[in-house]
């Protein structure tokens, strides 16, 4: 057998393996968000998650993939496996955004946004960072190192979320006379299940982003990437646990899990480049950032029921900067990448959400929010047989 | 290393990978069905799912595999990996049947049926379509193309379900004086989790059915198969969402998910043969069929709490016909396959259920149904601490 | 391509695949235990599970791995993949222990114990059985055959649990005046989901423990190992179902699942060595042992809410003995291994728990237990919106 054939087969199998792991993030996000919102909005949040996967993936199939990768030819693995792996990413940026506007966002305008994100915005971000490289040769040409998307996926989703929150506003009753009303998560097992599925999906996300496992060197890189990814998640969870206990003498599992996710986001830019110990530092800083960012955004009255700004935007930026700090890559190039992608993602998302919002309002009416989105949007209660205590 | 050894190793690994994905359908079906039934029947439904996996797989190990594949010799991959992959399929046909008679079926007769299905009925269906080919040379020799079982798995399970519903009847209180009482699903997050696990399992189901990934050509076929499988699921979800919104101005997530599953069933007969766009049509038709078939079966008073007839029987038939429409395969051969397998699966299931029913009644008594099957069958309530609202 | 390179690549990919499956046991244990305890302790149990994964894996990274494998050099697969595979095991021994002291154990001392277990105790057990072999040449040199840890993982965790129960005691109100109060599981779907995720994880656990899939022979061994693993789980579930029905005329799903897990534990010592039928016997005995051991430990007032002593300790011992009965391996060597590991695991755990307990009490106060651990330990209720029936 030709060595090239061997590599083609192994790398196709590996891309499919990685892609399947990433697809576990679909139930991952769905369960995490369903657990974090109130029971009256659970069906709506779940429906949003399923619709995003459906429409954004379809948009990427019909248009986005070509826009991102141009007339991409695959000599190294099956083009279909490469497509599947890339498609698995698309919904994630939108999940980040949709999670943060839960409990007041309507499904139709959100689905429209998902189509545009999957067909145009996200593909253009990929184009200038990983793909056909539209900006090549221009002043804005990016030389940012971002293996698996601290910026390309996570800050992009985070900036989109910030734009969405600015337009859609906070949930009714969340901030009243400057006071912040705490709204507890309704189903902690789902939160844990969802976060752990995301964690597992991350192995495919980051490991698969190495792109090949078919040489001894790349096999080592893939394994190291997955190890470092996991290590940063461990560190993020531990530091968040310690900080919560120092401050409140309590272990808040939602914060511990968000700390883990923050660590995972932060390491994502270069898990292939770090040694064994950098991911501990990067993940720990990531977990700590989440603990401090969550109340910070709340003070700014940027209402984000799932902590997505803290996990994805803050740590997407931190993780991309960390590459410039802990490796030989230029910190300036990393900052330029953060800025260019950030400005683009924020502005395009803001414009698209603003325009859609003119003819299909994103925000549910106050009485719909009080009643719960499940009634007005879905007609299906999540737990119709369980008597409500609150 | 010999090329044959390389292929043997890779294809064994691939079969194990595919098999593991399919096994995720065990919790997939379990969660989907547990979410769709009322809380008083949740433990019973879950117990049925676990027992089916246990007894049907054991029956297939002890008898069914030999009956399906005869004195099968494996030169191309480990016989044990091949066995595991095939074994992972067995329970699915029975899950389809058991889900549709939920909330009134008793566990012991159902387990007996599962043994016979796993030991004899399903293996015989496999024999005449994918296996040792008992009917070879006869008038009934099948030339149907059915890569991963639109007919062999899904219609077979659907016909078995139809037989079971005809014998067991509808749930007490479901149809009263010609009116249909709507019985809402009790736990939507479980429904979503279950459906998404099924979706992921389908990648193994269909991808693994290609049988090999150890050449450049087969690697491409596997990747294309998984992409097309996914595409049909996307299309089914989208069309179901659109139709529900057009009709009710609401996004009914259970219907959207059943639409996705309908699309997945429909594409299953030939995801390896289609181009990029056929699966969109096939999946969309599949999703639409589910939306129309669910109320249709209800008008016929064929009580099916999970929509299995619509998802699996209707789309199993549609998907098998689609091969004759969208590829060069003979539509007549497809129709003959549907008919032969359908008559065989329906009749054998009807007879077996009828006979078992004479000494171990399938249908729980009315008062057991009112009280809930969890008490009478399991002695374990699903959510003993949650106060019931209805 | 060099054959050695091919093997390196394939075995690295295989180790990563197996590791990912094992990581599914993290949500597996979490969901299983969250479902088995009362709602007032669900968040606490989940937090314990996440913290164990975080701190024990980190301890293994920083210290344990070196202690277990010494100056281990990897010529056959990526050292990072080997690390990840081994790391995935660590938390399991602690999960076994923590599950059995649920509903009264405090998080901080348990986390301290998890650090010591992950850094020292478990690595030493691995050292003398699978690793650098400290005891080589001594009278205690182990010749036990234990492929994937019936003793090394499961009895070790079980002995640790026994030590913990002896020190921590039973839950308040569990045994009153010699009577045993039955405390029902609060969420059966989570129990089923968790147990099935464990089952799937076991394929990686046992299959991956073969260590290589890169020859025809080892590919066969891996596939046979997974098949035999599954078979024992099937047999354990079936026999537990039959026994429960014979005794109570009811199918208690928690016992059926514990029967399956018992069968899986029992086969784990040598799934690679058995033929097709031994796993049926070994698994069936395992399932039966669980059914009899659960009430037995209750009569001894060893309070174990999840049945971990019955599943892991009893069947860890049975499975290790079974190797001496059903294969050519010396029964005496198996018994010596059980004894040496048992004495070591029990004594070290007892001492460590005893010492930690002096300055950070393991046991929650009675009023904390009555109120529920979620309030006192986490400040986060699992299901705040659901009205409690009991």
PDB file of C-alpha atoms in Angstrom, chain B residues 153-346:
ATOM      1  CA  UNK B 153     -34.188  -2.502  10.467  1.00  0.00           C
ATOM      2  CA  UNK B 154     -36.754   0.265  10.370  1.00  0.00           C
ATOM      3  CA  UNK B 155     -39.691  -1.154   8.452  1.00  0.00           C
ATOM      4  CA  UNK B 156     -39.116  -4.506  10.100  1.00  0.00           C
ATOM      5  CA  UNK B 157     -39.475  -2.839  13.481  1.00  0.00           C
ATOM      6  CA  UNK B 158     -42.392  -0.810  12.174  1.00  0.00           C
ATOM      7  CA  UNK B 159     -44.289  -3.843  10.894  1.00  0.00           C
ATOM      8  CA  UNK B 160     -43.671  -5.615  14.183  1.00  0.00           C
ATOM      9  CA  UNK B 161     -45.090  -2.561  15.929  1.00  0.00           C
ATOM     10  CA  UNK B 162     -48.165  -2.543  13.726  1.00  0.00           C
ATOM     11  CA  UNK B 163     -48.783  -6.188  14.585  1.00  0.00           C
ATOM     12  CA  UNK B 164     -48.293  -5.407  18.270  1.00  0.00           C
ATOM     13  CA  UNK B 165     -50.693  -2.446  18.243  1.00  0.00           C
ATOM     14  CA  UNK B 166     -53.366  -4.507  16.493  1.00  0.00           C
ATOM     15  CA  UNK B 167     -53.153  -7.151  19.207  1.00  0.00           C
ATOM     16  CA  UNK B 168     -52.457  -5.024  22.271  1.00  0.00           C
ATOM     17  CA  UNK B 169     -54.698  -2.068  21.459  1.00  0.00           C
ATOM     18  CA  UNK B 170     -54.422   1.540  22.492  1.00  0.00           C
ATOM     19  CA  UNK B 171     -53.728   2.978  25.922  1.00  0.00           C
ATOM     20  CA  UNK B 172     -56.721   3.227  28.189  1.00  0.00           C
ATOM     21  CA  UNK B 173     -58.272   6.650  27.842  1.00  0.00           C
ATOM     22  CA  UNK B 174     -56.432   7.577  24.683  1.00  0.00           C
ATOM     23  CA  UNK B 175     -59.443   7.385  22.359  1.00  0.00           C
ATOM     24  CA  UNK B 176     -62.784   8.040  24.019  1.00  0.00           C
ATOM     25  CA  UNK B 177     -65.968   8.266  21.949  1.00  0.00           C
ATOM     26  CA  UNK B 178     -63.916   8.926  18.851  1.00  0.00           C
ATOM     27  CA  UNK B 179     -62.068  11.848  20.424  1.00  0.00           C
ATOM     28  CA  UNK B 180     -58.300  11.762  20.745  1.00  0.00           C
ATOM     29  CA  UNK B 181     -56.923  12.752  24.119  1.00  0.00           C
ATOM     30  CA  UNK B 182     -53.549  14.481  23.852  1.00  0.00           C
ATOM     31  CA  UNK B 183     -51.059  13.039  26.335  1.00  0.00           C
ATOM     32  CA  UNK B 184     -48.071  15.361  26.690  1.00  0.00           C
ATOM     33  CA  UNK B 185     -44.481  14.193  26.962  1.00  0.00           C
ATOM     34  CA  UNK B 186     -43.282  14.390  30.567  1.00  0.00           C
ATOM     35  CA  UNK B 187     -39.640  15.350  30.172  1.00  0.00           C
ATOM     36  CA  UNK B 188     -38.508  17.270  27.106  1.00  0.00           C
ATOM     37  CA  UNK B 189     -34.765  17.412  27.916  1.00  0.00           C
ATOM     38  CA  UNK B 190     -34.713  13.615  27.913  1.00  0.00           C
ATOM     39  CA  UNK B 191     -36.508  13.581  24.559  1.00  0.00           C
ATOM     40  CA  UNK B 192     -33.901  15.893  23.064  1.00  0.00           C
ATOM     41  CA  UNK B 193     -30.990  14.041  24.610  1.00  0.00           C
ATOM     42  CA  UNK B 194     -32.344  10.724  23.375  1.00  0.00           C
ATOM     43  CA  UNK B 195     -32.983  11.928  19.846  1.00  0.00           C
ATOM     44  CA  UNK B 196     -29.522  13.474  19.577  1.00  0.00           C
ATOM     45  CA  UNK B 197     -27.878  10.289  20.839  1.00  0.00           C
ATOM     46  CA  UNK B 198     -29.812   8.395  18.176  1.00  0.00           C
ATOM     47  CA  UNK B 199     -28.605  10.893  15.590  1.00  0.00           C
ATOM     48  CA  UNK B 200     -24.990  10.326  16.637  1.00  0.00           C
ATOM     49  CA  UNK B 201     -25.512   6.581  16.690  1.00  0.00           C
ATOM     50  CA  UNK B 202     -26.723   6.805  13.121  1.00  0.00           C
ATOM     51  CA  UNK B 203     -23.264   7.860  11.987  1.00  0.00           C
ATOM     52  CA  UNK B 204     -22.022   4.480  13.178  1.00  0.00           C
ATOM     53  CA  UNK B 205     -25.037   2.666  11.842  1.00  0.00           C
ATOM     54  CA  UNK B 206     -24.777   3.969   8.312  1.00  0.00           C
ATOM     55  CA  UNK B 207     -21.059   4.683   8.158  1.00  0.00           C
ATOM     56  CA  UNK B 208     -20.223   1.279   9.579  1.00  0.00           C
ATOM     57  CA  UNK B 209     -22.551  -0.428   7.127  1.00  0.00           C
ATOM     58  CA  UNK B 210     -20.163   0.471   4.326  1.00  0.00           C
ATOM     59  CA  UNK B 211     -18.199  -2.370   5.884  1.00  0.00           C
ATOM     60  CA  UNK B 212     -14.691  -1.088   5.279  1.00  0.00           C
ATOM     61  CA  UNK B 213     -12.676   2.083   5.516  1.00  0.00           C
ATOM     62  CA  UNK B 214      -9.341   0.577   4.533  1.00  0.00           C
ATOM     63  CA  UNK B 215      -9.004   1.851   0.971  1.00  0.00           C
ATOM     64  CA  UNK B 216      -9.079   5.381  -0.353  1.00  0.00           C
ATOM     65  CA  UNK B 217     -12.309   4.617  -2.125  1.00  0.00           C
ATOM     66  CA  UNK B 218     -14.016   3.110   0.888  1.00  0.00           C
ATOM     67  CA  UNK B 219     -12.776   5.908   3.146  1.00  0.00           C
ATOM     68  CA  UNK B 220     -14.463   8.349   0.790  1.00  0.00           C
ATOM     69  CA  UNK B 221     -17.620   6.272   0.776  1.00  0.00           C
ATOM     70  CA  UNK B 222     -17.749   6.132   4.561  1.00  0.00           C
ATOM     71  CA  UNK B 223     -17.287   9.873   4.891  1.00  0.00           C
ATOM     72  CA  UNK B 224     -19.852  10.611   2.216  1.00  0.00           C
ATOM     73  CA  UNK B 225     -22.270   8.182   3.838  1.00  0.00           C
ATOM     74  CA  UNK B 226     -21.999   9.965   7.170  1.00  0.00           C
ATOM     75  CA  UNK B 227     -22.330  13.372   5.542  1.00  0.00           C
ATOM     76  CA  UNK B 228     -25.424  12.336   3.616  1.00  0.00           C
ATOM     77  CA  UNK B 229     -26.899  10.715   6.695  1.00  0.00           C
ATOM     78  CA  UNK B 230     -26.481  13.927   8.621  1.00  0.00           C
ATOM     79  CA  UNK B 231     -27.825  16.041   5.786  1.00  0.00           C
ATOM     80  CA  UNK B 232     -31.068  14.095   5.640  1.00  0.00           C
ATOM     81  CA  UNK B 233     -31.492  14.530   9.390  1.00  0.00           C
ATOM     82  CA  UNK B 234     -30.969  18.270   9.054  1.00  0.00           C
ATOM     83  CA  UNK B 235     -33.507  18.487   6.249  1.00  0.00           C
ATOM     84  CA  UNK B 236     -36.061  16.427   8.149  1.00  0.00           C
ATOM     85  CA  UNK B 237     -35.752  18.675  11.210  1.00  0.00           C
ATOM     86  CA  UNK B 238     -35.994  21.867   9.190  1.00  0.00           C
ATOM     87  CA  UNK B 239     -39.024  20.824   7.183  1.00  0.00           C
ATOM     88  CA  UNK B 240     -40.835  19.568  10.286  1.00  0.00           C
ATOM     89  CA  UNK B 241     -40.110  22.852  12.019  1.00  0.00           C
ATOM     90  CA  UNK B 242     -41.400  24.850   9.068  1.00  0.00           C
ATOM     91  CA  UNK B 243     -44.550  22.768   8.708  1.00  0.00           C
ATOM     92  CA  UNK B 244     -45.344  22.961  12.406  1.00  0.00           C
ATOM     93  CA  UNK B 245     -44.896  26.696  12.359  1.00  0.00           C
ATOM     94  CA  UNK B 246     -47.015  27.143   9.250  1.00  0.00           C
ATOM     95  CA  UNK B 247     -49.808  25.136  10.780  1.00  0.00           C
ATOM     96  CA  UNK B 248     -49.670  26.054  14.473  1.00  0.00           C
ATOM     97  CA  UNK B 249     -47.346  29.091  14.731  1.00  0.00           C
ATOM     98  CA  UNK B 250     -45.419  26.996  17.231  1.00  0.00           C
ATOM     99  CA  UNK B 251     -42.217  24.981  17.176  1.00  0.00           C
ATOM    100  CA  UNK B 252     -43.125  21.575  18.569  1.00  0.00           C
ATOM    101  CA  UNK B 253     -39.745  20.114  19.420  1.00  0.00           C
ATOM    102  CA  UNK B 254     -41.011  16.536  19.609  1.00  0.00           C
ATOM    103  CA  UNK B 255     -42.225  16.832  16.031  1.00  0.00           C
ATOM    104  CA  UNK B 256     -39.016  18.529  14.886  1.00  0.00           C
ATOM    105  CA  UNK B 257     -36.979  15.693  16.360  1.00  0.00           C
ATOM    106  CA  UNK B 258     -39.260  13.050  14.884  1.00  0.00           C
ATOM    107  CA  UNK B 259     -38.847  14.872  11.578  1.00  0.00           C
ATOM    108  CA  UNK B 260     -35.091  14.595  11.905  1.00  0.00           C
ATOM    109  CA  UNK B 261     -35.362  10.912  12.772  1.00  0.00           C
ATOM    110  CA  UNK B 262     -37.703  10.407   9.814  1.00  0.00           C
ATOM    111  CA  UNK B 263     -35.117  11.967   7.525  1.00  0.00           C
ATOM    112  CA  UNK B 264     -32.426   9.752   9.016  1.00  0.00           C
ATOM    113  CA  UNK B 265     -34.524   6.607   8.502  1.00  0.00           C
ATOM    114  CA  UNK B 266     -35.279   7.608   4.918  1.00  0.00           C
ATOM    115  CA  UNK B 267     -31.686   8.164   3.855  1.00  0.00           C
ATOM    116  CA  UNK B 268     -30.513   4.954   5.496  1.00  0.00           C
ATOM    117  CA  UNK B 269     -31.155   2.737   2.486  1.00  0.00           C
ATOM    118  CA  UNK B 270     -28.456   4.348   0.335  1.00  0.00           C
ATOM    119  CA  UNK B 271     -26.506   7.207   1.923  1.00  0.00           C
ATOM    120  CA  UNK B 272     -23.441   5.879   0.121  1.00  0.00           C
ATOM    121  CA  UNK B 273     -25.004   6.294  -3.314  1.00  0.00           C
ATOM    122  CA  UNK B 274     -26.450   9.780  -3.180  1.00  0.00           C
ATOM    123  CA  UNK B 275     -24.774  13.013  -4.094  1.00  0.00           C
ATOM    124  CA  UNK B 276     -24.874  16.065  -1.867  1.00  0.00           C
ATOM    125  CA  UNK B 277     -28.387  17.232  -2.700  1.00  0.00           C
ATOM    126  CA  UNK B 278     -30.550  14.101  -2.883  1.00  0.00           C
ATOM    127  CA  UNK B 279     -30.379  13.632   0.898  1.00  0.00           C
ATOM    128  CA  UNK B 280     -31.900  17.094   1.306  1.00  0.00           C
ATOM    129  CA  UNK B 281     -34.915  16.053  -0.745  1.00  0.00           C
ATOM    130  CA  UNK B 282     -35.155  12.591   0.764  1.00  0.00           C
ATOM    131  CA  UNK B 283     -34.811  13.897   4.302  1.00  0.00           C
ATOM    132  CA  UNK B 284     -37.264  16.739   3.730  1.00  0.00           C
ATOM    133  CA  UNK B 285     -39.862  14.361   2.353  1.00  0.00           C
ATOM    134  CA  UNK B 286     -39.145  12.106   5.317  1.00  0.00           C
ATOM    135  CA  UNK B 287     -39.690  14.913   7.798  1.00  0.00           C
ATOM    136  CA  UNK B 288     -42.885  15.971   6.067  1.00  0.00           C
ATOM    137  CA  UNK B 289     -44.170  12.398   6.051  1.00  0.00           C
ATOM    138  CA  UNK B 290     -43.771  12.267   9.812  1.00  0.00           C
ATOM    139  CA  UNK B 291     -45.744  15.467  10.273  1.00  0.00           C
ATOM    140  CA  UNK B 292     -48.618  14.092   8.229  1.00  0.00           C
ATOM    141  CA  UNK B 293     -48.410  10.476   9.345  1.00  0.00           C
ATOM    142  CA  UNK B 294     -48.639  11.138  13.081  1.00  0.00           C
ATOM    143  CA  UNK B 295     -52.204  12.520  12.946  1.00  0.00           C
ATOM    144  CA  UNK B 296     -53.079   9.960  10.262  1.00  0.00           C
ATOM    145  CA  UNK B 297     -52.297   6.992  12.499  1.00  0.00           C
ATOM    146  CA  UNK B 298     -54.134   8.708  15.315  1.00  0.00           C
ATOM    147  CA  UNK B 299     -57.245   8.961  13.180  1.00  0.00           C
ATOM    148  CA  UNK B 300     -56.940   5.217  12.600  1.00  0.00           C
ATOM    149  CA  UNK B 301     -56.715   4.867  16.389  1.00  0.00           C
ATOM    150  CA  UNK B 302     -53.362   3.119  16.073  1.00  0.00           C
ATOM    151  CA  UNK B 303     -52.012   4.407  19.362  1.00  0.00           C
ATOM    152  CA  UNK B 304     -48.273   5.017  19.158  1.00  0.00           C
ATOM    153  CA  UNK B 305     -46.984   7.281  21.961  1.00  0.00           C
ATOM    154  CA  UNK B 306     -43.594   7.911  20.378  1.00  0.00           C
ATOM    155  CA  UNK B 307     -44.543   8.211  16.697  1.00  0.00           C
ATOM    156  CA  UNK B 308     -42.605   5.089  15.741  1.00  0.00           C
ATOM    157  CA  UNK B 309     -44.933   4.044  12.928  1.00  0.00           C
ATOM    158  CA  UNK B 310     -44.471   7.444  11.292  1.00  0.00           C
ATOM    159  CA  UNK B 311     -40.743   7.617  11.807  1.00  0.00           C
ATOM    160  CA  UNK B 312     -39.724   4.032  11.144  1.00  0.00           C
ATOM    161  CA  UNK B 313     -42.390   2.264   9.104  1.00  0.00           C
ATOM    162  CA  UNK B 314     -43.451   5.090   6.789  1.00  0.00           C
ATOM    163  CA  UNK B 315     -39.932   6.367   6.274  1.00  0.00           C
ATOM    164  CA  UNK B 316     -38.429   2.921   6.094  1.00  0.00           C
ATOM    165  CA  UNK B 317     -40.687   2.340   3.089  1.00  0.00           C
ATOM    166  CA  UNK B 318     -40.095   5.801   1.651  1.00  0.00           C
ATOM    167  CA  UNK B 319     -36.349   5.489   2.027  1.00  0.00           C
ATOM    168  CA  UNK B 320     -36.256   2.140   0.312  1.00  0.00           C
ATOM    169  CA  UNK B 321     -38.361   3.429  -2.574  1.00  0.00           C
ATOM    170  CA  UNK B 322     -36.143   6.513  -2.829  1.00  0.00           C
ATOM    171  CA  UNK B 323     -33.230   4.316  -3.856  1.00  0.00           C
ATOM    172  CA  UNK B 324     -35.235   3.272  -6.894  1.00  0.00           C
ATOM    173  CA  UNK B 325     -36.064   6.888  -7.659  1.00  0.00           C
ATOM    174  CA  UNK B 326     -32.715   8.609  -7.133  1.00  0.00           C
ATOM    175  CA  UNK B 327     -30.268   5.896  -8.205  1.00  0.00           C
ATOM    176  CA  UNK B 328     -29.973   3.291 -10.919  1.00  0.00           C
ATOM    177  CA  UNK B 329     -31.326   0.548  -8.713  1.00  0.00           C
ATOM    178  CA  UNK B 330     -34.560  -1.003  -9.874  1.00  0.00           C
ATOM    179  CA  UNK B 331     -37.614   0.505  -8.216  1.00  0.00           C
ATOM    180  CA  UNK B 332     -39.322  -2.835  -8.693  1.00  0.00           C
ATOM    181  CA  UNK B 333     -36.614  -4.669  -6.800  1.00  0.00           C
ATOM    182  CA  UNK B 334     -36.962  -2.149  -4.007  1.00  0.00           C
ATOM    183  CA  UNK B 335     -40.723  -2.654  -3.905  1.00  0.00           C
ATOM    184  CA  UNK B 336     -40.295  -6.406  -3.899  1.00  0.00           C
ATOM    185  CA  UNK B 337     -37.900  -6.112  -0.972  1.00  0.00           C
ATOM    186  CA  UNK B 338     -40.307  -3.915   0.942  1.00  0.00           C
ATOM    187  CA  UNK B 339     -43.138  -6.348   0.295  1.00  0.00           C
ATOM    188  CA  UNK B 340     -41.291  -9.575   1.104  1.00  0.00           C
ATOM    189  CA  UNK B 341     -39.687  -8.243   4.265  1.00  0.00           C
ATOM    190  CA  UNK B 342     -42.903  -6.491   5.244  1.00  0.00           C
ATOM    191  CA  UNK B 343     -45.109  -9.549   4.871  1.00  0.00           C
ATOM    192  CA  UNK B 344     -42.584 -11.733   6.650  1.00  0.00           C
ATOM    193  CA  UNK B 345     -41.934  -9.305   9.530  1.00  0.00           C
ATOM    194  CA  UNK B 346     -45.602  -8.497  10.038  1.00  0.00           C
TER     195      UNK B 346
END
